[in-house]
Tab-separated table of C-alpha atoms in Angstrom:
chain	number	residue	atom	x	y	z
A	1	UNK	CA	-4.863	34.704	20.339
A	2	UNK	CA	-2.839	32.707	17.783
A	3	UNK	CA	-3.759	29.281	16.144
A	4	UNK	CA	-2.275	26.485	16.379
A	5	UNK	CA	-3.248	23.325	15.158
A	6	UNK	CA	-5.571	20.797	17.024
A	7	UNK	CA	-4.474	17.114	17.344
A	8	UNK	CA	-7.371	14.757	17.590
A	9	UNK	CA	-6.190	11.730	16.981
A	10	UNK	CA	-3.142	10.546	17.775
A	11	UNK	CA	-1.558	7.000	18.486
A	12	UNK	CA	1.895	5.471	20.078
A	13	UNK	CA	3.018	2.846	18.504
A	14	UNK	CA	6.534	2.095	20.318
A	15	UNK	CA	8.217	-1.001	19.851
A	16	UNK	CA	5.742	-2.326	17.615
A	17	UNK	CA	7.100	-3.062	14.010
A	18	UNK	CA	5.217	-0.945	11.640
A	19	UNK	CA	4.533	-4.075	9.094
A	20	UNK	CA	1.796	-4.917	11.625
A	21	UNK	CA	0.496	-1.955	11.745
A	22	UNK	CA	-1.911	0.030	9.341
A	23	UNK	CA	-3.738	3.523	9.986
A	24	UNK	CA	-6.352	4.715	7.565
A	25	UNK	CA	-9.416	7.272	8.181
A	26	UNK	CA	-13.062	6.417	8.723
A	27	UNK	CA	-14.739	7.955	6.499
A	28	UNK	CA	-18.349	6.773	7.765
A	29	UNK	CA	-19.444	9.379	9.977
A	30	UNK	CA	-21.105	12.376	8.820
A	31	UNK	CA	-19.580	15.172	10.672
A	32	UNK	CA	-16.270	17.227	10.074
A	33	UNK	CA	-14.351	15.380	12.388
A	34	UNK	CA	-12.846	11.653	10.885
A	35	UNK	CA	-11.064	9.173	13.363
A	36	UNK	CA	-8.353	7.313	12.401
A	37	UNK	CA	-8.581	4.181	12.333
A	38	UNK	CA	-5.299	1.836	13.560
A	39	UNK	CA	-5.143	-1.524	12.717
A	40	UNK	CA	-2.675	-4.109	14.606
A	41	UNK	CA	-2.100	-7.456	13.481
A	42	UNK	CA	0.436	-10.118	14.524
A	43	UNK	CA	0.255	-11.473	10.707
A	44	UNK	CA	2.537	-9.036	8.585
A	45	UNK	CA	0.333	-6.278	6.670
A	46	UNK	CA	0.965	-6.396	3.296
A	47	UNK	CA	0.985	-2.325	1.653
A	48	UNK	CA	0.301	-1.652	-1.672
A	49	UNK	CA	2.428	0.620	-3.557
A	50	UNK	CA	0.962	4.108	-3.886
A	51	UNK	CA	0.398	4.369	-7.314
A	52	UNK	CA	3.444	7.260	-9.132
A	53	UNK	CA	3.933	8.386	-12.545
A	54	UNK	CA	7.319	8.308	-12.241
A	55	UNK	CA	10.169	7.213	-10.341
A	56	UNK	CA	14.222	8.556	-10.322
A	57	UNK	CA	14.685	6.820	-13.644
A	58	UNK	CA	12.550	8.800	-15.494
A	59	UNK	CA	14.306	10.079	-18.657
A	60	UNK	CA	13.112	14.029	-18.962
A	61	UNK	CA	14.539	14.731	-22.057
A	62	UNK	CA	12.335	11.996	-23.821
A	63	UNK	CA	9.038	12.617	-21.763
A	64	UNK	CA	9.568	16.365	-23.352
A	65	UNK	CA	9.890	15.340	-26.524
A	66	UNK	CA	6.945	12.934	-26.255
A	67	UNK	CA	4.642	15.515	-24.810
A	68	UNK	CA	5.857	18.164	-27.453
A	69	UNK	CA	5.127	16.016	-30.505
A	70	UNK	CA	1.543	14.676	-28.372
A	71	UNK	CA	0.266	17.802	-27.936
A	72	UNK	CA	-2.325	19.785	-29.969
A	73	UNK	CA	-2.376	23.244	-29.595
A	74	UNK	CA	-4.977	24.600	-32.228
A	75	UNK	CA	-7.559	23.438	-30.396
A	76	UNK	CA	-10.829	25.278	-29.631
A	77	UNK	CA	-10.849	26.780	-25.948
A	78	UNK	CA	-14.351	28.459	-25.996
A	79	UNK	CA	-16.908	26.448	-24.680
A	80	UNK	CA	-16.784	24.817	-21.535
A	81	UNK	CA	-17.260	21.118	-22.518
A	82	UNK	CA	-14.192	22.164	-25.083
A	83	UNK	CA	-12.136	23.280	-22.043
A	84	UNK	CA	-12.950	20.088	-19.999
A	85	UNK	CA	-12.111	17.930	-23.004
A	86	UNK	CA	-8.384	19.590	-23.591
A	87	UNK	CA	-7.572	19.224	-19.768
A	88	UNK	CA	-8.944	15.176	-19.558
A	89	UNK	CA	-6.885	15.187	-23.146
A	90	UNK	CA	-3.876	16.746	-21.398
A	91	UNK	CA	-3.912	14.356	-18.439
A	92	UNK	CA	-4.188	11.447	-19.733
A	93	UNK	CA	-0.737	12.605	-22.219
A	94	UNK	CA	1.052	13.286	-19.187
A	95	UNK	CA	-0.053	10.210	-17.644
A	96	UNK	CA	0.947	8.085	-21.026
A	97	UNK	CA	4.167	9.666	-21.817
A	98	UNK	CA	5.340	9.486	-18.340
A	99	UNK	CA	4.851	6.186	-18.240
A	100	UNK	CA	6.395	5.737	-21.482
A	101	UNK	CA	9.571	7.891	-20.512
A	102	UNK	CA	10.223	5.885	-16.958
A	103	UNK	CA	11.587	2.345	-17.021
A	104	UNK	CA	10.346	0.408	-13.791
A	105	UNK	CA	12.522	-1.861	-11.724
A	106	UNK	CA	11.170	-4.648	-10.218
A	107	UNK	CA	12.519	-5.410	-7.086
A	108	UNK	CA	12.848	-8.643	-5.334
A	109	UNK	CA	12.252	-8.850	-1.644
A	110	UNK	CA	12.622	-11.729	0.228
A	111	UNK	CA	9.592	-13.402	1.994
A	112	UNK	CA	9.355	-13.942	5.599
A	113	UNK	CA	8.756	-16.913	7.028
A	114	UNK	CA	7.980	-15.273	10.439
A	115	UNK	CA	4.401	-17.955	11.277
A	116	UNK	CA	7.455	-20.659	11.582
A	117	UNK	CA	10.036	-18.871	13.613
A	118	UNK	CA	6.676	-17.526	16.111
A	119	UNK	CA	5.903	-21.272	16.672
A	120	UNK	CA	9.650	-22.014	17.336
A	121	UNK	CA	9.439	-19.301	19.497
A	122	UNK	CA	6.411	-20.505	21.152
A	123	UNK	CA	7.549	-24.078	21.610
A	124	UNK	CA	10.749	-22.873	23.241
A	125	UNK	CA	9.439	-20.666	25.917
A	126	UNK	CA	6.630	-23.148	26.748
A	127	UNK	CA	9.989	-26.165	26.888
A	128	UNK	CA	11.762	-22.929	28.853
A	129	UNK	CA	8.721	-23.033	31.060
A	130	UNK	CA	8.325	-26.480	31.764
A	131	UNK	CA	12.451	-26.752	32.434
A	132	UNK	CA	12.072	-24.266	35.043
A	133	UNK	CA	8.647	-25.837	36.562
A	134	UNK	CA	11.084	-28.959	36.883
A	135	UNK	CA	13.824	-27.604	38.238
A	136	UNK	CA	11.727	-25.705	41.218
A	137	UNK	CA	10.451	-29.079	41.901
């Protein structure tokens, strides 16, 4: 019999605008099973950025060279404190010279000013309403 892959959790979200929405994992329970958790909110959801090293204007050529003249390779490899020391070392070069090598574009989005358009919205289906109400009468 072949495996294929359970699907626990699952959610639709259809015609709902996915800045409302937010799905993370629960983390609390202590078994090997963790349900997702799905957040809906009729105030916008505000993500933060996952943090990157680098983005598509990352110059190569000059994170090489950076890394090449960073590096220390006559280093001791022989205990294992040594070993965990070069690789923190090494990671935390890659992590500097990439950010050193990538220039980062802020970007300017507008805000939304959907809490005023909602109450317009609300005010004119509740005059809607009341026009109709009327007009039966």
């Amino acid at each position: 019999m072949l495996n294929s892959p359970d699907l626990v959790d699952f959610a639709v979200t259809m015609g709902l605008p996915n800045n409302h929405l937010r799905a993370s994992s629960c983390y609390d329970l202590s078994s090997d099973y963790s349900p997702v958790l799905i957040e809906i909110s009729s105030e916008i959801l505000y993500r933060t950025p996952s943090p990157i090293l680098t983005n598509k204007s990352a110059n190569w050529e000059q994170f090489i060279e950076l890394l090449t003249n960073k590096l220390e390779l006559n280093i001791s490899l022989k205990k294992n404190l040594e070993i965990d020391n070069a690789i923190e070392t090494l990671n935390q070069y890659i992590q500097e010279v990439a950010w050193e090598s990538t220039t980062i574009k802020e970007i300017n989005r507008p805000t939304y000013e959907l809490p005023n358009k909602r109450k317009k919205i609300t005010s004119k289906r509740i005059l809607i309403h009341k026009w109709h109400l009327l007009k039966a009468a």
